[in-house]
Coordinates of C-alpha atoms in Angstrom, one line a residue:
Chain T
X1 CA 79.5 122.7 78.7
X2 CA 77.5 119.7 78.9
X3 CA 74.5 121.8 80.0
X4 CA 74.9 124.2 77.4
X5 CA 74.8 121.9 74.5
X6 CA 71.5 120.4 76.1
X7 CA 69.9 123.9 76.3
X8 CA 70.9 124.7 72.8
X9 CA 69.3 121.1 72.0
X10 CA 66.2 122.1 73.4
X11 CA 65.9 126.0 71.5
X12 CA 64.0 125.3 68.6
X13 CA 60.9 123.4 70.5
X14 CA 60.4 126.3 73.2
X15 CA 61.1 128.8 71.0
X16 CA 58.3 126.9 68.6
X17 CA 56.1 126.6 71.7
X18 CA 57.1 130.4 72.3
X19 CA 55.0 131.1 69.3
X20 CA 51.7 129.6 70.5
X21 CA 52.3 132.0 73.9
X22 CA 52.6 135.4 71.5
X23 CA 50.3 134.4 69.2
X24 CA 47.6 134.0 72.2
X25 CA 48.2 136.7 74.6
X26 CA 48.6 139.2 71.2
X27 CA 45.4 138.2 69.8
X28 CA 42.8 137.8 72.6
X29 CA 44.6 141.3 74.3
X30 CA 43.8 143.4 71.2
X31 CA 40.4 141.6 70.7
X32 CA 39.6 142.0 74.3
X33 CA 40.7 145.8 73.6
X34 CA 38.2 146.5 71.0
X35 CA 35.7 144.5 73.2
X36 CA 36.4 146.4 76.2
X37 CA 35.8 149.9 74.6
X38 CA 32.0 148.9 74.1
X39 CA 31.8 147.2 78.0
X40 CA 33.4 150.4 79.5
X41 CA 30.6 152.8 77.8
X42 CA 28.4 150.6 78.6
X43 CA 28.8 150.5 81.9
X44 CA 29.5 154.6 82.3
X45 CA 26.2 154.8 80.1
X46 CA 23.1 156.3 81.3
X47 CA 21.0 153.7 79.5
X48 CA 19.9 150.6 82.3
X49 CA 19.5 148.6 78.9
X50 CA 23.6 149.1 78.0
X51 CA 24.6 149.4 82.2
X52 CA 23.1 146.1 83.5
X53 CA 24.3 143.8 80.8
X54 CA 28.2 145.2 80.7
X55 CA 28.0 145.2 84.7
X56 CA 26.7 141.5 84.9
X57 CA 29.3 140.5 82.3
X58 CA 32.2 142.3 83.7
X59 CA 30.6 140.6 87.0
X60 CA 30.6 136.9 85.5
X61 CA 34.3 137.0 84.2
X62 CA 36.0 139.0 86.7
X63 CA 34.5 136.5 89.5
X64 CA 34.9 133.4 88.4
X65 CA 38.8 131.8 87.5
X66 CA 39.8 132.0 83.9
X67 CA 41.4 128.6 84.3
X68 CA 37.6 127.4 85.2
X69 CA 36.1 129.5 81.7
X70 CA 39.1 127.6 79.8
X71 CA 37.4 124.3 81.0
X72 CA 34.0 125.5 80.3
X73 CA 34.6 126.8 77.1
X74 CA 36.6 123.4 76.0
X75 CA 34.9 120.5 77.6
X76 CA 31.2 121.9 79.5
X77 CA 29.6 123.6 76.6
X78 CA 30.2 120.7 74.0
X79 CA 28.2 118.3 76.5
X80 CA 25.7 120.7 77.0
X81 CA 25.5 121.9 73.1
X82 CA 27.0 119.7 71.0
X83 CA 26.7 122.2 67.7
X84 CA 29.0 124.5 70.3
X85 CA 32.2 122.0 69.9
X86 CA 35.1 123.4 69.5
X87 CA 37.5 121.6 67.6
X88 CA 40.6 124.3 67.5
X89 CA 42.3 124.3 70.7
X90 CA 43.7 127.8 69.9
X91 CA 40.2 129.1 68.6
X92 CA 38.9 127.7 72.5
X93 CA 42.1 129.2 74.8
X94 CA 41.5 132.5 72.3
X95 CA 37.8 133.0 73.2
X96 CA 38.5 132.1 76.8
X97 CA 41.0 134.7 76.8
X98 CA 39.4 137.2 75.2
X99 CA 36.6 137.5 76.9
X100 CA 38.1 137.0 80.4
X101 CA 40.6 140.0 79.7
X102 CA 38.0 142.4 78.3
X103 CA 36.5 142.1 82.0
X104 CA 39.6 143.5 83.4
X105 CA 40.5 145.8 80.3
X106 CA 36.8 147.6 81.0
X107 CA 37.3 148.6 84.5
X108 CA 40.7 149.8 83.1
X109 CA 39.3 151.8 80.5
X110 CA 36.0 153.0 82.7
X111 CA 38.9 154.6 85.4
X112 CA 40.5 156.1 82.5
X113 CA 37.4 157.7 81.0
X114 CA 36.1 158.8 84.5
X115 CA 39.3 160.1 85.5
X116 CA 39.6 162.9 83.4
X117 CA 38.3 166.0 84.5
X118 CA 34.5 167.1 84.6
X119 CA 35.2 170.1 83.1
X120 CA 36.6 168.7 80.0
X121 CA 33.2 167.0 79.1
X122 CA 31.3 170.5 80.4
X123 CA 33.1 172.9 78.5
X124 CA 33.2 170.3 75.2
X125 CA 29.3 170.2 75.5
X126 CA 29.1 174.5 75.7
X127 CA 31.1 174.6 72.5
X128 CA 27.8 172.6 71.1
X129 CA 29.5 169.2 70.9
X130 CA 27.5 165.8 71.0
X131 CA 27.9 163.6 73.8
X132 CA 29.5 161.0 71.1
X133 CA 31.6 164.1 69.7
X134 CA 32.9 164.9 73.4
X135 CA 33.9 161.7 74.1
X136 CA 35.7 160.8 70.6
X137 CA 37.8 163.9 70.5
X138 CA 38.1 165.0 73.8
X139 CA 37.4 162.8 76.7
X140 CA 38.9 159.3 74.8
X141 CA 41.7 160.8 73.4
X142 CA 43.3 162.0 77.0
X143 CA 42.2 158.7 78.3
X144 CA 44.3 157.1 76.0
X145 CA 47.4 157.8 78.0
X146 CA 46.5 157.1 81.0
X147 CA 45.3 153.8 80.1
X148 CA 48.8 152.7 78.4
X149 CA 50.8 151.7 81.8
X150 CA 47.5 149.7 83.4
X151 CA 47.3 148.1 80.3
X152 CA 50.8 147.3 79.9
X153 CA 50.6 145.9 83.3
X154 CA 47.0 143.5 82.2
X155 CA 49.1 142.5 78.9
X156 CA 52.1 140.9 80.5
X157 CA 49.7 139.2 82.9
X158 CA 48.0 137.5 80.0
X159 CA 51.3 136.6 78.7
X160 CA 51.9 134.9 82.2
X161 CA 48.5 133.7 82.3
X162 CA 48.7 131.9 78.9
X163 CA 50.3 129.0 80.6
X164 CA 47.0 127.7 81.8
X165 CA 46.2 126.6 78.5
X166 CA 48.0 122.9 79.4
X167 CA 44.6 122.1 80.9
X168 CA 43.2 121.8 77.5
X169 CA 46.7 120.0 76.0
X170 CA 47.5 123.3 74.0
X171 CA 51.0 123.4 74.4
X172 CA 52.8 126.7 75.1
X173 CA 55.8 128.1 76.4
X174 CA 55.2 126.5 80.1
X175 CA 53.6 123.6 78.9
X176 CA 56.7 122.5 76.5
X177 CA 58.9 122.9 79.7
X178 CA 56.8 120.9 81.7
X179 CA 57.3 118.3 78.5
X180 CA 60.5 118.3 78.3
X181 CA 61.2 118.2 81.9
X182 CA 59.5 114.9 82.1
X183 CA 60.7 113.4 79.5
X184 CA 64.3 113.8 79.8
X185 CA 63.9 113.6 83.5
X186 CA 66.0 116.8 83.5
X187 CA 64.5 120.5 85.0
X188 CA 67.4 122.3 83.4
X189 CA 64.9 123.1 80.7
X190 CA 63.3 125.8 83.1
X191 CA 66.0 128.2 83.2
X192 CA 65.6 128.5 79.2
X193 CA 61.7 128.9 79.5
X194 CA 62.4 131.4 82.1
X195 CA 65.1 133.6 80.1
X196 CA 62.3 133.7 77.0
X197 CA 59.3 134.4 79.8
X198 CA 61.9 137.3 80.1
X199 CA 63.1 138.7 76.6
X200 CA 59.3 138.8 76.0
X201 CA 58.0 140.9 79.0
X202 CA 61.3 142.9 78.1
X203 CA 60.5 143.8 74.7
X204 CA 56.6 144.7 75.4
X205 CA 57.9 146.4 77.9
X206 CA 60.1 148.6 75.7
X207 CA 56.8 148.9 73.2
X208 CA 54.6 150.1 75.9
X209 CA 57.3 152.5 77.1
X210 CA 57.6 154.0 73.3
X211 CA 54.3 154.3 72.9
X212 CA 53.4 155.7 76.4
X213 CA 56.2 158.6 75.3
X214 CA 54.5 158.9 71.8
X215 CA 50.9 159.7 73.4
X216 CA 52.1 161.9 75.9
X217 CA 53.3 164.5 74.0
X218 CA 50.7 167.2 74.9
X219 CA 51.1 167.1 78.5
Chain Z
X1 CA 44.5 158.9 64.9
X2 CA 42.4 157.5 61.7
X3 CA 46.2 155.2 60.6
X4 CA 46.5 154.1 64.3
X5 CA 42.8 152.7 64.0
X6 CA 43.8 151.6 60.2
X7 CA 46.9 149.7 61.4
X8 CA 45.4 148.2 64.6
X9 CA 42.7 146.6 62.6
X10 CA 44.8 145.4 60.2
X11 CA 47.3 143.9 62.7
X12 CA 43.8 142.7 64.2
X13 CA 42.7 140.8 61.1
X14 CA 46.1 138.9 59.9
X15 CA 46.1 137.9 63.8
X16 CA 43.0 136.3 63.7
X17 CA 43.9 134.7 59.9
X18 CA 46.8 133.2 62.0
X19 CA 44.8 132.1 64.8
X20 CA 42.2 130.0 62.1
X21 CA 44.9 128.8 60.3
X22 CA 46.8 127.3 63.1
X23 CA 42.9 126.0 64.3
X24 CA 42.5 123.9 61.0
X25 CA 45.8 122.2 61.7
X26 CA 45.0 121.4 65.2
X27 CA 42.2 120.2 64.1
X28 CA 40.7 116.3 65.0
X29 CA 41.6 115.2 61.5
X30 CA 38.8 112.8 61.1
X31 CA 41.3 110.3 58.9
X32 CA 39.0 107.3 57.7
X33 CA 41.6 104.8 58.3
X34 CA 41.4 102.3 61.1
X35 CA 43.7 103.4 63.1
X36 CA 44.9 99.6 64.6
X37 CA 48.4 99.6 65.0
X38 CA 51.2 102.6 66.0
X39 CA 52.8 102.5 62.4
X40 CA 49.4 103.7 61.2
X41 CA 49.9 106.5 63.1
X42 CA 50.5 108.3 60.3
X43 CA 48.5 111.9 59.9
X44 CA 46.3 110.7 62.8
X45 CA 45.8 113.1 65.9
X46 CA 46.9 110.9 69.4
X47 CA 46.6 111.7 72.4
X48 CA 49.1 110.2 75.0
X49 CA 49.6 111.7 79.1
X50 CA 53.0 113.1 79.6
X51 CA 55.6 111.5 81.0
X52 CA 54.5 108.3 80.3
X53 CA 55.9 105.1 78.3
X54 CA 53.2 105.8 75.5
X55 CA 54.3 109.4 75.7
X56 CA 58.3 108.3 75.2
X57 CA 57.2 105.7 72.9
X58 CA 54.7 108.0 70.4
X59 CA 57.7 110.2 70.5
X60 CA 60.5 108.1 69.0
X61 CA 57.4 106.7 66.5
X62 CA 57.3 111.0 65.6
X63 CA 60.8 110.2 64.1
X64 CA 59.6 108.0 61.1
X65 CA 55.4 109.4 60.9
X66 CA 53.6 112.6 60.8
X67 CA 51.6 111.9 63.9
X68 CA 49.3 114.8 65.5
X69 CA 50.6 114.2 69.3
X70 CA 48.8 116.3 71.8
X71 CA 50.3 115.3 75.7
X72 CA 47.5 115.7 78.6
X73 CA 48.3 116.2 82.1
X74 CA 45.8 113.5 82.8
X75 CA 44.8 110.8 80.6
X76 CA 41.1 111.4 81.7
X77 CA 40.7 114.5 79.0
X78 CA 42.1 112.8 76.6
X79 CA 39.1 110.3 76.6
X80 CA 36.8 113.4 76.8
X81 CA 38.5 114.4 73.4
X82 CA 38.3 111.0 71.8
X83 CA 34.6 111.1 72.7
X84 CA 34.1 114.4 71.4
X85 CA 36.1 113.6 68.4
X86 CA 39.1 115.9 68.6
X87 CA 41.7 113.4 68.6
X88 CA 41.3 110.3 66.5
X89 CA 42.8 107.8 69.5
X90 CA 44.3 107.7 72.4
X91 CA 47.5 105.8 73.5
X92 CA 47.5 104.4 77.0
X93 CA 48.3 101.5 79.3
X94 CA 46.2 98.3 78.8
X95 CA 44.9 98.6 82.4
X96 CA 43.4 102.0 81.4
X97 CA 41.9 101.0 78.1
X98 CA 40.3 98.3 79.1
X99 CA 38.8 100.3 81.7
X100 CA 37.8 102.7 79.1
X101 CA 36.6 99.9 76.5
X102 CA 34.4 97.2 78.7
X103 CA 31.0 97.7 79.1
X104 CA 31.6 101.1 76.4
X105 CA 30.0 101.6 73.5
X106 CA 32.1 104.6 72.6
X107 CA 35.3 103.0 72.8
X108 CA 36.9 100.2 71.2
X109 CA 40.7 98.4 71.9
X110 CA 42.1 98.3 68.7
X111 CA 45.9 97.1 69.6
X112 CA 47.8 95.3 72.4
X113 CA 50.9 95.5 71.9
X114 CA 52.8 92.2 72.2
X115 CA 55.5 93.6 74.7
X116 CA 54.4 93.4 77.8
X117 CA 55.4 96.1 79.7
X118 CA 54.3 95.3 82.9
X119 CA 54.0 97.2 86.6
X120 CA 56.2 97.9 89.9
X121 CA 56.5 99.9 92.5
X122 CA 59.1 102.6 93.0
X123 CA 61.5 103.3 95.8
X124 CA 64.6 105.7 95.8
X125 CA 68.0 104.3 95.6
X126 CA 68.7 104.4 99.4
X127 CA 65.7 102.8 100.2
X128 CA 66.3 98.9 100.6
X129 CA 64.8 97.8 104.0
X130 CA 62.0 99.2 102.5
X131 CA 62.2 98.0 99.6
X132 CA 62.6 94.3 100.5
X133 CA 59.6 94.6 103.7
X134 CA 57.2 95.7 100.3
X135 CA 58.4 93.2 98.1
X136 CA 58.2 90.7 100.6
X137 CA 54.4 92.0 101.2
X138 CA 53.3 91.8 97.4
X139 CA 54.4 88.0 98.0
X140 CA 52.7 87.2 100.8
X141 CA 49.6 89.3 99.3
X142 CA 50.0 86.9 96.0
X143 CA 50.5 84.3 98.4
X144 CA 47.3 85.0 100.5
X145 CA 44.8 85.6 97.7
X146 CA 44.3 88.7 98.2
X147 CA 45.8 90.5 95.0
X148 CA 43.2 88.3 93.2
X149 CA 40.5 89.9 94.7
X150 CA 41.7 93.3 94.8
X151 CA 42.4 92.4 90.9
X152 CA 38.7 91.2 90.4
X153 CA 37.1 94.4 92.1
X154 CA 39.0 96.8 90.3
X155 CA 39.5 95.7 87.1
X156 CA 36.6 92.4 86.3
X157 CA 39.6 90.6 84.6
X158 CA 42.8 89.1 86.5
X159 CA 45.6 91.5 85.4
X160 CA 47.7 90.1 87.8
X161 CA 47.6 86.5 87.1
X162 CA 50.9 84.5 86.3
X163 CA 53.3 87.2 87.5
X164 CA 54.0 85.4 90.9
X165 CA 54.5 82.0 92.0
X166 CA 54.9 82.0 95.4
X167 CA 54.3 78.7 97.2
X168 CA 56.1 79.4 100.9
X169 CA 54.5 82.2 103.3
X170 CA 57.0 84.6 102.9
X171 CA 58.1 86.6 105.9
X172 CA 58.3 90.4 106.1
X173 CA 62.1 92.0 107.2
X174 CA 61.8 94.9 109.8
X175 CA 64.6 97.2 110.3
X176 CA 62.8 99.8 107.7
X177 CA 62.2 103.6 108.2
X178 CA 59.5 105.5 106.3
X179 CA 59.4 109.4 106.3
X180 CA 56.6 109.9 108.9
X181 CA 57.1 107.5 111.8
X182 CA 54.6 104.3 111.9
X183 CA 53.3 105.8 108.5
X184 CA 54.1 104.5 104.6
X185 CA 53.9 107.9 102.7
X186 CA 52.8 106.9 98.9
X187 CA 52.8 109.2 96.1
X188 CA 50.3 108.3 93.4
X189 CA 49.1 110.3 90.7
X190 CA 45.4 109.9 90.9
X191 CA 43.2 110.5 87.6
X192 CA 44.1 107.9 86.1
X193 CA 41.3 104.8 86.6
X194 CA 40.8 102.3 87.3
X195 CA 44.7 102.4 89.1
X196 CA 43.8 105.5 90.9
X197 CA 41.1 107.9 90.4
X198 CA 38.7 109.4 93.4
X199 CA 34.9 108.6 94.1
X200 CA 32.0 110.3 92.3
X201 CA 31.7 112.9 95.0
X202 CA 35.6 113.5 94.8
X203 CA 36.2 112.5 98.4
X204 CA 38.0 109.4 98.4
X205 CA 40.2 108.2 96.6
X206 CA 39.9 104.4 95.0
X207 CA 41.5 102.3 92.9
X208 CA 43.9 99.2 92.1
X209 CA 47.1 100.7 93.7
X210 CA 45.1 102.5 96.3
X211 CA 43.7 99.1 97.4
X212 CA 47.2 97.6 97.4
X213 CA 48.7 99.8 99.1
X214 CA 46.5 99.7 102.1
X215 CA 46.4 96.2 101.9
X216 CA 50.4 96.5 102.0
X217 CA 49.8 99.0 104.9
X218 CA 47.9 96.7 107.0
X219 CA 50.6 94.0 106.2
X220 CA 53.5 96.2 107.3
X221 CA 51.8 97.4 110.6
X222 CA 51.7 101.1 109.0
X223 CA 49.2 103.9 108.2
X224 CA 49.1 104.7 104.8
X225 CA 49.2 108.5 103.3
X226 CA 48.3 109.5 100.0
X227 CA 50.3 112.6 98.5
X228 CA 48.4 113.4 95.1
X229 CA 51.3 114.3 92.8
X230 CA 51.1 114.9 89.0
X231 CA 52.9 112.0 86.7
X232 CA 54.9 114.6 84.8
X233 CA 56.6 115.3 88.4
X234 CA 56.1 112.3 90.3
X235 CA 59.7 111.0 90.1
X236 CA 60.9 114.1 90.9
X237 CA 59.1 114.0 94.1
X238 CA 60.7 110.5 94.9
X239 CA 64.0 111.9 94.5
X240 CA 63.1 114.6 97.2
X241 CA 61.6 112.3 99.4
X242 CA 58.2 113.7 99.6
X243 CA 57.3 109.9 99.7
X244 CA 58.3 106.5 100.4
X245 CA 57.4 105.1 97.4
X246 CA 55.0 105.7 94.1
X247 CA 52.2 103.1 93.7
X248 CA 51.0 104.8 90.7
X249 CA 50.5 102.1 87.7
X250 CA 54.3 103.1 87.1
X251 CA 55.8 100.8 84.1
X252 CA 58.8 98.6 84.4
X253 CA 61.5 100.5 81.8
X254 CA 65.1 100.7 81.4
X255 CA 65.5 104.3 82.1
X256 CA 63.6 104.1 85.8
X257 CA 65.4 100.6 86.7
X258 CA 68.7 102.3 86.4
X259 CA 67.6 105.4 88.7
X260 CA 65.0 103.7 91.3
X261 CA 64.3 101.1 92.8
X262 CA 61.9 98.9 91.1
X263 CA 59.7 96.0 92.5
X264 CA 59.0 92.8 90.3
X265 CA 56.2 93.1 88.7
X266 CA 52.6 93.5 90.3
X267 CA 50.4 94.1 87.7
X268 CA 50.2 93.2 83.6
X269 CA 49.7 95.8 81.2
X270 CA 50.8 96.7 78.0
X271 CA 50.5 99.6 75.3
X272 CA 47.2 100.0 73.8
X273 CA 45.4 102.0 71.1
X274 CA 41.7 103.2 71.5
X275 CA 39.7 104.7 69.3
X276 CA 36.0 105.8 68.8
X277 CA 34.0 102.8 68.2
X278 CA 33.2 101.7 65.0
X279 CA 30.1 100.7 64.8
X280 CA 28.9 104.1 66.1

């Protein structure tokens, strides 16, 4: 019972450190989205000018660790530029984010395009569409469904992934665990941290269900 | 499709709205006061490492102030951010600080507290003919001179001075087993200079406590192992014996007395503030 009391105690701070985790991993997902869109028709495009640069920077953030483009980000560039300090740690871990999981979301979004059949594009371009026609009303929107569960699958990563962000003292979900652990001396706090790590896979898990069902309607 | 777009951008836009606003909070509030004591704490940004005495400490002062805390893994980035101005000062052991503050024209010490709050180092429970073959071996390296030295390499200034009078040669009990045969297993948290920190190459490891604990090696006829454990997790590791002992600038408190074994003390130190220098 004893327990229980201490794990009720401890609710409000992980559930206020919960909020830094969603916040993150819900922003720099649906930047990286938007982001991602450009990087994967970039690199599909027949233009070298639009290929080479989404290639190298799909190359850059896909090969090198995120927890490594968090330090970067925070502590490298204000040495080297010192106009380039950021002062939010939020604004850093957001960027760092962002543009590490628009790497990842590309490729997803590239298979996606690429995986819908030839024909599709063929038979849009006989009816006298535009390349940019074909692919905004036919080729994207099939894509769109088979991007859902892939992307499902990146998002809770990112939610997982946000608990690097206690190299730069932003303090999350894991990070508040790891605080409280130490100073109470007690690690019952992890099997709290670990039921809210949980309820929120859970829920976007039940989002990207719904909306998996929602887009799939014509097949 | 044209209302998913509309809606995604909009969720988009009061994200990012969030995500400033919660920025110009974090932000290094660049308060003008001197910051020179822990009541003035108050609407300052501090950083503190966790699981430390300055992080328990700035935490019971959160009761009565509206301080900015921001806890580090290591204390090492939270001079980084002092430097670069995103925290207005940093709250640390003495030992650190003056580390940090000699021979800097970035930093400045700007309190001592008058508590000592000296260190020791920590056994488990079970752990007496250890316990009493290390104690005995601080003596005789008070004894022998050496802990002057080794105090005078590391640090410039005698942090160990007046802890220890020890006039007779004291002799070392046997009977002691360590976790590895004919080897004293130490866990040490090292990032944290000048106590424990590694070369400039990052190969070896150096430091105050690294130094005594080889001399206290040599002493006890043992090899000495260093397991690199973060602070946050270090007592933790005691208590599963991943190591005889911590010699890792741990402070003498209450709380740790109770649950470990504790040494006198080895070294001086007390809370300190630093902050940006002044002048600058």
């Amino acid at each position: 019972m004893n327990a229980f009391q201490q794990i009720i105690d401890w609710m409000p701070t992980l559930i206020n450190a919960t909020g830094v985790t969603i916040a993150l991993s819900v922003t720099s997902v649906i930047t990286a989205l938007i982001l991602s869109v450009f990087l994967a028709l970039g690199k599909i495009s027949k233009f070298k000018a639009l290929r080479y640069p989404s290639t190298v920077y799909v190359f850059f953030f896909r090969g090198t660790p995120l927890l490594m483009q968090l330090f970067f980000i925070y502590y490298t560039l204000p040495n080297l530029i010192p106009s380039l300090t950021i002062t939010s740690r939020f604004l850093a871990a957001f960027i760092a984010f962002s543009l590490n999981v628009a790497a990842y979301l590309a490729e997803i979004i590239r298979a996606a395009i690429q995986s819908i059949d030839k024909g599709q594009m063929e038979a849009a371009k006989s009816l006298g569409l535009s390349y940019t026609q074909a692919m905004m009303l036919v080729i994207i929107p099939q894509a769109y469904r088979r991007m859902i569960p892939p992307v499902a699958n990146e998002f809770i990563m990112v939610l997982k992934d946000t608990s690097l962000v206690s190299v730069i003292a932003l303090t999350d979900l894991t990070f508040q665990t790891k605080i409280i652990a130490s100073n109470r001396a007690s690690s019952l706090v992890y099997i709290p941290a670990m039921i809210i790590y949980l309820c929120l896979t859970g829920i976007f898990t039940i989002v990207f269900n719904r909306l998996e069902k929602k887009l799939s309607i014509y097949e | 499709m044209k209302k998913i777009l509309a809606i995604g951008l909009i969720a988009m836009m009061s994200f990012s709205l969030v995500a400033c606003g919660g920025g110009s909070k974090e932000n290094g509030s660049s308060s003008s006061a001197r910051i020179d004591d822990p009541l003035n704490f108050d609407g300052a940004s501090v950083a503190v490492q966790t699981g430390t005495t300055a992080a328990n400490s700035i935490n019971k002062l959160k009761e009565d102030q509206e301080v900015d805390v921001h806890e580090y893994e290591q204390i090492t980035q939270g001079f980084s951010d002092l430097k670069l101005g995103r925290v207005d000062a940093v709250y640390v052991d003495s030992v650190v600080a003056a580390y940090y503050t000699n021979d800097s024209k970035d930093f400045e010490m700007t309190w001592k507290s008058d508590e000592g709050e000296p260190m020791a180092i920590c056994l488990g429970k079970d752990n007496e003919a250890l316990f009493n073959a290390i104690e005995a071996g601080i003596d005789t390296l008070y004894y022998d001179g050496t802990m002057a030295k080794l105090a005078d390499k590391n640090f410039g200034e005698d942090f160990t001075a007046d802890l220890r009078e020890v006039t007779e040669k004291p002799t070392i009990p046997g009977g002691y087993k360590t976790i590895a045969e004919g080897t004293l297993t130490v866990g040490a948290e090292v990032g944290y200079p000048p106590m424990e920190y590694t070369t400039e190459d990052g190969k070896d490891f150096v430091g105050f406590d690294i130094d005594v604990a080889d001399a206290l090696g040599e002493l006890l006829g043992l090899d000495v192992k260093f397991v690199n454990t973060s602070f946050d997790g270090i007592f933790a590791g005691l208590e599963k014996g991943q190591y005889d002992c911590i010699i890792s600038a741990v402070s003498i408190t209450k709380d740790r007395q109770e649950k470990y074994l504790l040494t006198k003390p080895y070294v001086s130190n007390a809370l300190c503030i630093v902050t940006q220098a002044s002048d600058k």
